[in-house]
Amino acid sequence: LQASTLALKKADKVKSEFLANMSHEIRTPLTAVIGQAEAIIHGEVEHQEVLKEVGIIYSNSQHLLALINNILDLSKVEADKLELELQPQNLHEILVQLTYIFSEQAKSKGLSFEITHQLPHPFYLLIDGLRLKQVLINLCSNAIKFTANGNVKVKVMSKNEQLVFMISDTGIGLSYTQLQ
């Protein structure tokens, strides 16, 4: 009985953490969808740029759908069986999507948002694109959230046959305890 109670408590904790993380991850692309749509509705987008803006809305909507599909599949999380879905993915597509998601958000706070890399184009690798995007969205979202002025930069580089992602900002930073 004690073992079952402990397992249930652990599963409940995992589910709560998962839902908290997912709700945070849903807000970011949803904010981008709403912001782009509002800009179009209020005539803030040049006529020739509307198709590009609709593409941004579509891309963020696709990301939202994938996130929601993950939320609906809580059984995998509860069973601790969530597996990566490795597929060939052009990293440039993910970086462009990040730019679409965060450029307006950063601009509205008076920040600059920049992604730099020296990677060849295209740059295909075998990854779980959704999971990588989730991690990068969380990091960029927090960087923008806690930066009052200045910039947020994402630097991607290949180092010793590994990809390295560095997110830096001019925000308040983290205390030693938070870093742990």
PDB file of N, CA, C and O in Angstrom, residues 50-112:
ATOM      1  N   VAL A  50       1.504  40.337 -45.873  1.00  0.00           N
ATOM      2  CA  VAL A  50       0.435  39.557 -45.230  1.00  0.00           C
ATOM      3  C   VAL A  50       0.665  38.060 -45.376  1.00  0.00           C
ATOM      4  O   VAL A  50       0.513  37.303 -44.408  1.00  0.00           O
ATOM      5  N   LEU A  51       1.066  37.616 -46.549  1.00  0.00           N
ATOM      6  CA  LEU A  51       1.286  36.184 -46.758  1.00  0.00           C
ATOM      7  C   LEU A  51       2.383  35.662 -45.826  1.00  0.00           C
ATOM      8  O   LEU A  51       2.258  34.579 -45.237  1.00  0.00           O
ATOM      9  N   LYS A  52       3.440  36.431 -45.649  1.00  0.00           N
ATOM     10  CA  LYS A  52       4.518  36.042 -44.730  1.00  0.00           C
ATOM     11  C   LYS A  52       3.975  35.941 -43.303  1.00  0.00           C
ATOM     12  O   LYS A  52       4.282  34.989 -42.572  1.00  0.00           O
ATOM     13  N   GLU A  53       3.168  36.908 -42.908  1.00  0.00           N
ATOM     14  CA  GLU A  53       2.605  36.908 -41.552  1.00  0.00           C
ATOM     15  C   GLU A  53       1.669  35.726 -41.338  1.00  0.00           C
ATOM     16  O   GLU A  53       1.668  35.119 -40.271  1.00  0.00           O
ATOM     17  N   VAL A  54       0.887  35.385 -42.345  1.00  0.00           N
ATOM     18  CA  VAL A  54       0.004  34.217 -42.248  1.00  0.00           C
ATOM     19  C   VAL A  54       0.859  32.946 -42.127  1.00  0.00           C
ATOM     20  O   VAL A  54       0.500  32.026 -41.380  1.00  0.00           O
ATOM     21  N   GLY A  55       1.991  32.899 -42.793  1.00  0.00           N
ATOM     22  CA  GLY A  55       2.910  31.774 -42.657  1.00  0.00           C
ATOM     23  C   GLY A  55       3.428  31.638 -41.232  1.00  0.00           C
ATOM     24  O   GLY A  55       3.562  30.527 -40.707  1.00  0.00           O
ATOM     25  N   ILE A  56       3.713  32.766 -40.596  1.00  0.00           N
ATOM     26  CA  ILE A  56       4.158  32.760 -39.199  1.00  0.00           C
ATOM     27  C   ILE A  56       3.037  32.232 -38.302  1.00  0.00           C
ATOM     28  O   ILE A  56       3.268  31.401 -37.419  1.00  0.00           O
ATOM     29  N   ILE A  57       1.816  32.694 -38.555  1.00  0.00           N
ATOM     30  CA  ILE A  57       0.665  32.210 -37.782  1.00  0.00           C
ATOM     31  C   ILE A  57       0.504  30.712 -37.974  1.00  0.00           C
ATOM     32  O   ILE A  57       0.300  29.963 -37.016  1.00  0.00           O
ATOM     33  N   TYR A  58       0.633  30.249 -39.208  1.00  0.00           N
ATOM     34  CA  TYR A  58       0.495  28.826 -39.501  1.00  0.00           C
ATOM     35  C   TYR A  58       1.572  28.001 -38.782  1.00  0.00           C
ATOM     36  O   TYR A  58       1.282  26.978 -38.156  1.00  0.00           O
ATOM     37  N   SER A  59       2.811  28.461 -38.846  1.00  0.00           N
ATOM     38  CA  SER A  59       3.920  27.746 -38.213  1.00  0.00           C
ATOM     39  C   SER A  59       3.710  27.633 -36.709  1.00  0.00           C
ATOM     40  O   SER A  59       3.887  26.566 -36.114  1.00  0.00           O
ATOM     41  N   ASN A  60       3.323  28.723 -36.075  1.00  0.00           N
ATOM     42  CA  ASN A  60       3.078  28.700 -34.637  1.00  0.00           C
ATOM     43  C   ASN A  60       1.866  27.847 -34.287  1.00  0.00           C
ATOM     44  O   ASN A  60       1.841  27.183 -33.251  1.00  0.00           O
ATOM     45  N   SER A  61       0.863  27.847 -35.144  1.00  0.00           N
ATOM     46  CA  SER A  61      -0.318  27.008 -34.918  1.00  0.00           C
ATOM     47  C   SER A  61       0.055  25.532 -34.997  1.00  0.00           C
ATOM     48  O   SER A  61      -0.431  24.716 -34.200  1.00  0.00           O
ATOM     49  N   GLN A  62       0.923  25.166 -35.946  1.00  0.00           N
ATOM     50  CA  GLN A  62       1.379  23.782 -36.059  1.00  0.00           C
ATOM     51  C   GLN A  62       2.133  23.361 -34.793  1.00  0.00           C
ATOM     52  O   GLN A  62       1.977  22.247 -34.303  1.00  0.00           O
ATOM     53  N   HIS A  63       2.952  24.275 -34.288  1.00  0.00           N
ATOM     54  CA  HIS A  63       3.699  23.981 -33.059  1.00  0.00           C
ATOM     55  C   HIS A  63       2.730  23.797 -31.887  1.00  0.00           C
ATOM     56  O   HIS A  63       2.892  22.880 -31.074  1.00  0.00           O
ATOM     57  N   LEU A  64       1.724  24.648 -31.805  1.00  0.00           N
ATOM     58  CA  LEU A  64       0.705  24.507 -30.752  1.00  0.00           C
ATOM     59  C   LEU A  64       0.000  23.164 -30.841  1.00  0.00           C
ATOM     60  O   LEU A  64      -0.230  22.506 -29.816  1.00  0.00           O
ATOM     61  N   LEU A  65      -0.364  22.761 -32.035  1.00  0.00           N
ATOM     62  CA  LEU A  65      -1.036  21.473 -32.224  1.00  0.00           C
ATOM     63  C   LEU A  65      -0.160  20.323 -31.729  1.00  0.00           C
ATOM     64  O   LEU A  65      -0.641  19.419 -31.032  1.00  0.00           O
ATOM     65  N   ALA A  66       1.118  20.370 -32.041  1.00  0.00           N
ATOM     66  CA  ALA A  66       2.029  19.318 -31.588  1.00  0.00           C
ATOM     67  C   ALA A  66       2.135  19.306 -30.062  1.00  0.00           C
ATOM     68  O   ALA A  66       2.144  18.241 -29.441  1.00  0.00           O
ATOM     69  N   LEU A  67       2.182  20.487 -29.456  1.00  0.00           N
ATOM     70  CA  LEU A  67       2.232  20.559 -27.997  1.00  0.00           C
ATOM     71  C   LEU A  67       0.965  19.987 -27.372  1.00  0.00           C
ATOM     72  O   LEU A  67       1.023  19.225 -26.400  1.00  0.00           O
ATOM     73  N   ILE A  68      -0.165  20.348 -27.932  1.00  0.00           N
ATOM     74  CA  ILE A  68      -1.438  19.855 -27.395  1.00  0.00           C
ATOM     75  C   ILE A  68      -1.539  18.346 -27.558  1.00  0.00           C
ATOM     76  O   ILE A  68      -2.016  17.641 -26.655  1.00  0.00           O
ATOM     77  N   ASN A  69      -1.076  17.822 -28.671  1.00  0.00           N
ATOM     78  CA  ASN A  69      -1.064  16.366 -28.850  1.00  0.00           C
ATOM     79  C   ASN A  69      -0.239  15.698 -27.754  1.00  0.00           C
ATOM     80  O   ASN A  69      -0.594  14.633 -27.259  1.00  0.00           O
ATOM     81  N   ASN A  70       0.855  16.329 -27.358  1.00  0.00           N
ATOM     82  CA  ASN A  70       1.670  15.777 -26.268  1.00  0.00           C
ATOM     83  C   ASN A  70       0.931  15.832 -24.936  1.00  0.00           C
ATOM     84  O   ASN A  70       1.023  14.905 -24.136  1.00  0.00           O
ATOM     85  N   ILE A  71       0.219  16.905 -24.699  1.00  0.00           N
ATOM     86  CA  ILE A  71      -0.538  17.019 -23.448  1.00  0.00           C
ATOM     87  C   ILE A  71      -1.593  15.926 -23.366  1.00  0.00           C
ATOM     88  O   ILE A  71      -1.805  15.311 -22.315  1.00  0.00           O
ATOM     89  N   LEU A  72      -2.229  15.657 -24.477  1.00  0.00           N
ATOM     90  CA  LEU A  72      -3.283  14.648 -24.496  1.00  0.00           C
ATOM     91  C   LEU A  72      -2.739  13.234 -24.302  1.00  0.00           C
ATOM     92  O   LEU A  72      -3.481  12.315 -23.987  1.00  0.00           O
ATOM     93  N   ASP A  73      -1.461  13.072 -24.470  1.00  0.00           N
ATOM     94  CA  ASP A  73      -0.850  11.756 -24.312  1.00  0.00           C
ATOM     95  C   ASP A  73      -0.122  11.655 -22.968  1.00  0.00           C
ATOM     96  O   ASP A  73       1.022  11.234 -22.886  1.00  0.00           O
ATOM     97  N   LEU A  74      -0.813  12.024 -21.899  1.00  0.00           N
ATOM     98  CA  LEU A  74      -0.216  12.015 -20.565  1.00  0.00           C
ATOM     99  C   LEU A  74       0.181  10.622 -20.104  1.00  0.00           C
ATOM    100  O   LEU A  74       1.041  10.469 -19.243  1.00  0.00           O
ATOM    101  N   SER A  75      -0.426   9.604 -20.672  1.00  0.00           N
ATOM    102  CA  SER A  75      -0.115   8.238 -20.235  1.00  0.00           C
ATOM    103  C   SER A  75       1.371   7.935 -20.424  1.00  0.00           C
ATOM    104  O   SER A  75       1.986   7.257 -19.596  1.00  0.00           O
ATOM    105  N   LYS A  76       1.971   8.443 -21.484  1.00  0.00           N
ATOM    106  CA  LYS A  76       3.402   8.227 -21.700  1.00  0.00           C
ATOM    107  C   LYS A  76       4.228   8.914 -20.617  1.00  0.00           C
ATOM    108  O   LYS A  76       5.220   8.374 -20.140  1.00  0.00           O
ATOM    109  N   VAL A  77       3.808  10.110 -20.247  1.00  0.00           N
ATOM    110  CA  VAL A  77       4.537  10.847 -19.214  1.00  0.00           C
ATOM    111  C   VAL A  77       4.387  10.134 -17.875  1.00  0.00           C
ATOM    112  O   VAL A  77       5.362   9.943 -17.142  1.00  0.00           O
ATOM    113  N   GLU A  78       3.163   9.746 -17.567  1.00  0.00           N
ATOM    114  CA  GLU A  78       2.916   9.074 -16.287  1.00  0.00           C
ATOM    115  C   GLU A  78       3.703   7.778 -16.189  1.00  0.00           C
ATOM    116  O   GLU A  78       4.169   7.400 -15.113  1.00  0.00           O
ATOM    117  N   ALA A  79       3.857   7.072 -17.275  1.00  0.00           N
ATOM    118  CA  ALA A  79       4.585   5.803 -17.278  1.00  0.00           C
ATOM    119  C   ALA A  79       6.090   6.027 -17.467  1.00  0.00           C
ATOM    120  O   ALA A  79       6.848   5.077 -17.547  1.00  0.00           O
ATOM    121  N   ASP A  80       6.503   7.313 -17.532  1.00  0.00           N
ATOM    122  CA  ASP A  80       7.907   7.656 -17.739  1.00  0.00           C
ATOM    123  C   ASP A  80       8.441   7.029 -19.024  1.00  0.00           C
ATOM    124  O   ASP A  80       9.572   6.556 -19.081  1.00  0.00           O
ATOM    125  N   LYS A  81       7.613   7.015 -20.073  1.00  0.00           N
ATOM    126  CA  LYS A  81       7.963   6.363 -21.337  1.00  0.00           C
ATOM    127  C   LYS A  81       7.980   7.344 -22.507  1.00  0.00           C
ATOM    128  O   LYS A  81       7.840   6.939 -23.642  1.00  0.00           O
ATOM    129  N   LEU A  82       8.111   8.616 -22.222  1.00  0.00           N
ATOM    130  CA  LEU A  82       8.151   9.597 -23.295  1.00  0.00           C
ATOM    131  C   LEU A  82       9.452   9.399 -24.075  1.00  0.00           C
ATOM    132  O   LEU A  82      10.538   9.418 -23.499  1.00  0.00           O
ATOM    133  N   GLU A  83       9.341   9.149 -25.359  1.00  0.00           N
ATOM    134  CA  GLU A  83      10.514   8.881 -26.181  1.00  0.00           C
ATOM    135  C   GLU A  83      10.695   9.977 -27.216  1.00  0.00           C
ATOM    136  O   GLU A  83       9.732  10.567 -27.698  1.00  0.00           O
ATOM    137  N   LEU A  84      11.944  10.202 -27.562  1.00  0.00           N
ATOM    138  CA  LEU A  84      12.252  11.169 -28.612  1.00  0.00           C
ATOM    139  C   LEU A  84      11.848  10.594 -29.961  1.00  0.00           C
ATOM    140  O   LEU A  84      12.010   9.399 -30.209  1.00  0.00           O
ATOM    141  N   GLU A  85      11.325  11.446 -30.815  1.00  0.00           N
ATOM    142  CA  GLU A  85      10.966  11.051 -32.177  1.00  0.00           C
ATOM    143  C   GLU A  85      12.001  11.653 -33.116  1.00  0.00           C
ATOM    144  O   GLU A  85      11.842  12.775 -33.593  1.00  0.00           O
ATOM    145  N   LEU A  86      13.071  10.907 -33.338  1.00  0.00           N
ATOM    146  CA  LEU A  86      14.173  11.398 -34.153  1.00  0.00           C
ATOM    147  C   LEU A  86      13.821  11.322 -35.632  1.00  0.00           C
ATOM    148  O   LEU A  86      13.424  10.272 -36.125  1.00  0.00           O
ATOM    149  N   GLN A  87      13.957  12.465 -36.303  1.00  0.00           N
ATOM    150  CA  GLN A  87      13.695  12.552 -37.739  1.00  0.00           C
ATOM    151  C   GLN A  87      14.667  13.553 -38.345  1.00  0.00           C
ATOM    152  O   GLN A  87      15.119  14.476 -37.663  1.00  0.00           O
ATOM    153  N   PRO A  88      14.990  13.404 -39.632  1.00  0.00           N
ATOM    154  CA  PRO A  88      15.843  14.406 -40.276  1.00  0.00           C
ATOM    155  C   PRO A  88      15.139  15.778 -40.232  1.00  0.00           C
ATOM    156  O   PRO A  88      13.965  15.888 -40.558  1.00  0.00           O
ATOM    157  N   GLN A  89      15.859  16.772 -39.781  1.00  0.00           N
ATOM    158  CA  GLN A  89      15.279  18.108 -39.629  1.00  0.00           C
ATOM    159  C   GLN A  89      16.331  19.131 -40.026  1.00  0.00           C
ATOM    160  O   GLN A  89      17.485  19.026 -39.622  1.00  0.00           O
ATOM    161  N   ASN A  90      15.912  20.120 -40.798  1.00  0.00           N
ATOM    162  CA  ASN A  90      16.789  21.222 -41.142  1.00  0.00           C
ATOM    163  C   ASN A  90      16.771  22.212 -39.980  1.00  0.00           C
ATOM    164  O   ASN A  90      15.752  22.824 -39.684  1.00  0.00           O
ATOM    165  N   LEU A  91      17.896  22.352 -39.309  1.00  0.00           N
ATOM    166  CA  LEU A  91      17.984  23.232 -38.143  1.00  0.00           C
ATOM    167  C   LEU A  91      17.618  24.670 -38.498  1.00  0.00           C
ATOM    168  O   LEU A  91      17.067  25.396 -37.670  1.00  0.00           O
ATOM    169  N   HIS A  92      17.885  25.078 -39.732  1.00  0.00           N
ATOM    170  CA  HIS A  92      17.549  26.444 -40.146  1.00  0.00           C
ATOM    171  C   HIS A  92      16.053  26.713 -40.011  1.00  0.00           C
ATOM    172  O   HIS A  92      15.649  27.823 -39.656  1.00  0.00           O
ATOM    173  N   GLU A  93      15.206  25.716 -40.278  1.00  0.00           N
ATOM    174  CA  GLU A  93      13.754  25.899 -40.147  1.00  0.00           C
ATOM    175  C   GLU A  93      13.374  26.201 -38.706  1.00  0.00           C
ATOM    176  O   GLU A  93      12.547  27.074 -38.446  1.00  0.00           O
ATOM    177  N   ILE A  94      13.981  25.501 -37.768  1.00  0.00           N
ATOM    178  CA  ILE A  94      13.702  25.744 -36.353  1.00  0.00           C
ATOM    179  C   ILE A  94      14.158  27.140 -35.961  1.00  0.00           C
ATOM    180  O   ILE A  94      13.440  27.875 -35.268  1.00  0.00           O
ATOM    181  N   LEU A  95      15.329  27.554 -36.422  1.00  0.00           N
ATOM    182  CA  LEU A  95      15.852  28.878 -36.082  1.00  0.00           C
ATOM    183  C   LEU A  95      14.991  29.984 -36.681  1.00  0.00           C
ATOM    184  O   LEU A  95      14.752  31.012 -36.029  1.00  0.00           O
ATOM    185  N   VAL A  96      14.502  29.784 -37.894  1.00  0.00           N
ATOM    186  CA  VAL A  96      13.605  30.775 -38.510  1.00  0.00           C
ATOM    187  C   VAL A  96      12.307  30.862 -37.714  1.00  0.00           C
ATOM    188  O   VAL A  96      11.794  31.951 -37.447  1.00  0.00           O
ATOM    189  N   GLN A  97      11.780  29.713 -37.297  1.00  0.00           N
ATOM    190  CA  GLN A  97      10.550  29.712 -36.497  1.00  0.00           C
ATOM    191  C   GLN A  97      10.761  30.443 -35.176  1.00  0.00           C
ATOM    192  O   GLN A  97       9.883  31.187 -34.728  1.00  0.00           O
ATOM    193  N   LEU A  98      11.919  30.256 -34.549  1.00  0.00           N
ATOM    194  CA  LEU A  98      12.217  30.991 -33.312  1.00  0.00           C
ATOM    195  C   LEU A  98      12.231  32.491 -33.558  1.00  0.00           C
ATOM    196  O   LEU A  98      11.718  33.267 -32.744  1.00  0.00           O
ATOM    197  N   THR A  99      12.817  32.886 -34.678  1.00  0.00           N
ATOM    198  CA  THR A  99      12.846  34.309 -35.019  1.00  0.00           C
ATOM    199  C   THR A  99      11.426  34.845 -35.163  1.00  0.00           C
ATOM    200  O   THR A  99      11.104  35.909 -34.633  1.00  0.00           O
ATOM    201  N   TYR A 100      10.564  34.095 -35.850  1.00  0.00           N
ATOM    202  CA  TYR A 100       9.173  34.509 -36.021  1.00  0.00           C
ATOM    203  C   TYR A 100       8.455  34.609 -34.681  1.00  0.00           C
ATOM    204  O   TYR A 100       7.669  35.522 -34.448  1.00  0.00           O
ATOM    205  N   ILE A 101       8.720  33.666 -33.792  1.00  0.00           N
ATOM    206  CA  ILE A 101       8.030  33.645 -32.501  1.00  0.00           C
ATOM    207  C   ILE A 101       8.452  34.828 -31.635  1.00  0.00           C
ATOM    208  O   ILE A 101       7.613  35.470 -31.000  1.00  0.00           O
ATOM    209  N   PHE A 102       9.754  35.145 -31.606  1.00  0.00           N
ATOM    210  CA  PHE A 102      10.248  36.083 -30.600  1.00  0.00           C
ATOM    211  C   PHE A 102      10.584  37.489 -31.080  1.00  0.00           C
ATOM    212  O   PHE A 102      10.717  38.387 -30.261  1.00  0.00           O
ATOM    213  N   SER A 103      10.715  37.707 -32.366  1.00  0.00           N
ATOM    214  CA  SER A 103      11.100  39.039 -32.841  1.00  0.00           C
ATOM    215  C   SER A 103      10.111  40.112 -32.408  1.00  0.00           C
ATOM    216  O   SER A 103      10.499  41.150 -31.864  1.00  0.00           O
ATOM    217  N   GLU A 104       8.835  39.874 -32.643  1.00  0.00           N
ATOM    218  CA  GLU A 104       7.816  40.871 -32.276  1.00  0.00           C
ATOM    219  C   GLU A 104       7.706  41.034 -30.771  1.00  0.00           C
ATOM    220  O   GLU A 104       7.540  42.137 -30.264  1.00  0.00           O
ATOM    221  N   GLN A 105       7.777  39.909 -30.056  1.00  0.00           N
ATOM    222  CA  GLN A 105       7.685  39.952 -28.595  1.00  0.00           C
ATOM    223  C   GLN A 105       8.832  40.786 -28.021  1.00  0.00           C
ATOM    224  O   GLN A 105       8.615  41.624 -27.147  1.00  0.00           O
ATOM    225  N   ALA A 106      10.033  40.566 -28.520  1.00  0.00           N
ATOM    226  CA  ALA A 106      11.192  41.333 -28.056  1.00  0.00           C
ATOM    227  C   ALA A 106      11.043  42.805 -28.442  1.00  0.00           C
ATOM    228  O   ALA A 106      11.270  43.698 -27.620  1.00  0.00           O
ATOM    229  N   LYS A 107      10.634  43.038 -29.680  1.00  0.00           N
ATOM    230  CA  LYS A 107      10.469  44.417 -30.180  1.00  0.00           C
ATOM    231  C   LYS A 107       9.467  45.195 -29.337  1.00  0.00           C
ATOM    232  O   LYS A 107       9.673  46.360 -29.030  1.00  0.00           O
ATOM    233  N   SER A 108       8.375  44.526 -28.934  1.00  0.00           N
ATOM    234  CA  SER A 108       7.352  45.206 -28.141  1.00  0.00           C
ATOM    235  C   SER A 108       7.876  45.615 -26.765  1.00  0.00           C
ATOM    236  O   SER A 108       7.343  46.518 -26.139  1.00  0.00           O
ATOM    237  N   LYS A 109       8.948  44.968 -26.298  1.00  0.00           N
ATOM    238  CA  LYS A 109       9.577  45.346 -25.025  1.00  0.00           C
ATOM    239  C   LYS A 109      10.767  46.274 -25.241  1.00  0.00           C
ATOM    240  O   LYS A 109      11.452  46.638 -24.291  1.00  0.00           O
ATOM    241  N   GLY A 110      11.039  46.634 -26.498  1.00  0.00           N
ATOM    242  CA  GLY A 110      12.175  47.495 -26.803  1.00  0.00           C
ATOM    243  C   GLY A 110      13.494  46.742 -26.790  1.00  0.00           C
ATOM    244  O   GLY A 110      14.554  47.340 -26.624  1.00  0.00           O
ATOM    245  N   LEU A 111      13.437  45.433 -26.986  1.00  0.00           N
ATOM    246  CA  LEU A 111      14.638  44.599 -26.997  1.00  0.00           C
ATOM    247  C   LEU A 111      14.986  44.195 -28.421  1.00  0.00           C
ATOM    248  O   LEU A 111      14.120  44.154 -29.284  1.00  0.00           O
ATOM    249  N   SER A 112      16.240  43.847 -28.634  1.00  0.00           N
ATOM    250  CA  SER A 112      16.598  43.233 -29.907  1.00  0.00           C
ATOM    251  C   SER A 112      16.711  41.733 -29.671  1.00  0.00           C
ATOM    252  O   SER A 112      17.115  41.291 -28.597  1.00  0.00           O
TER     253      SER A 112
END
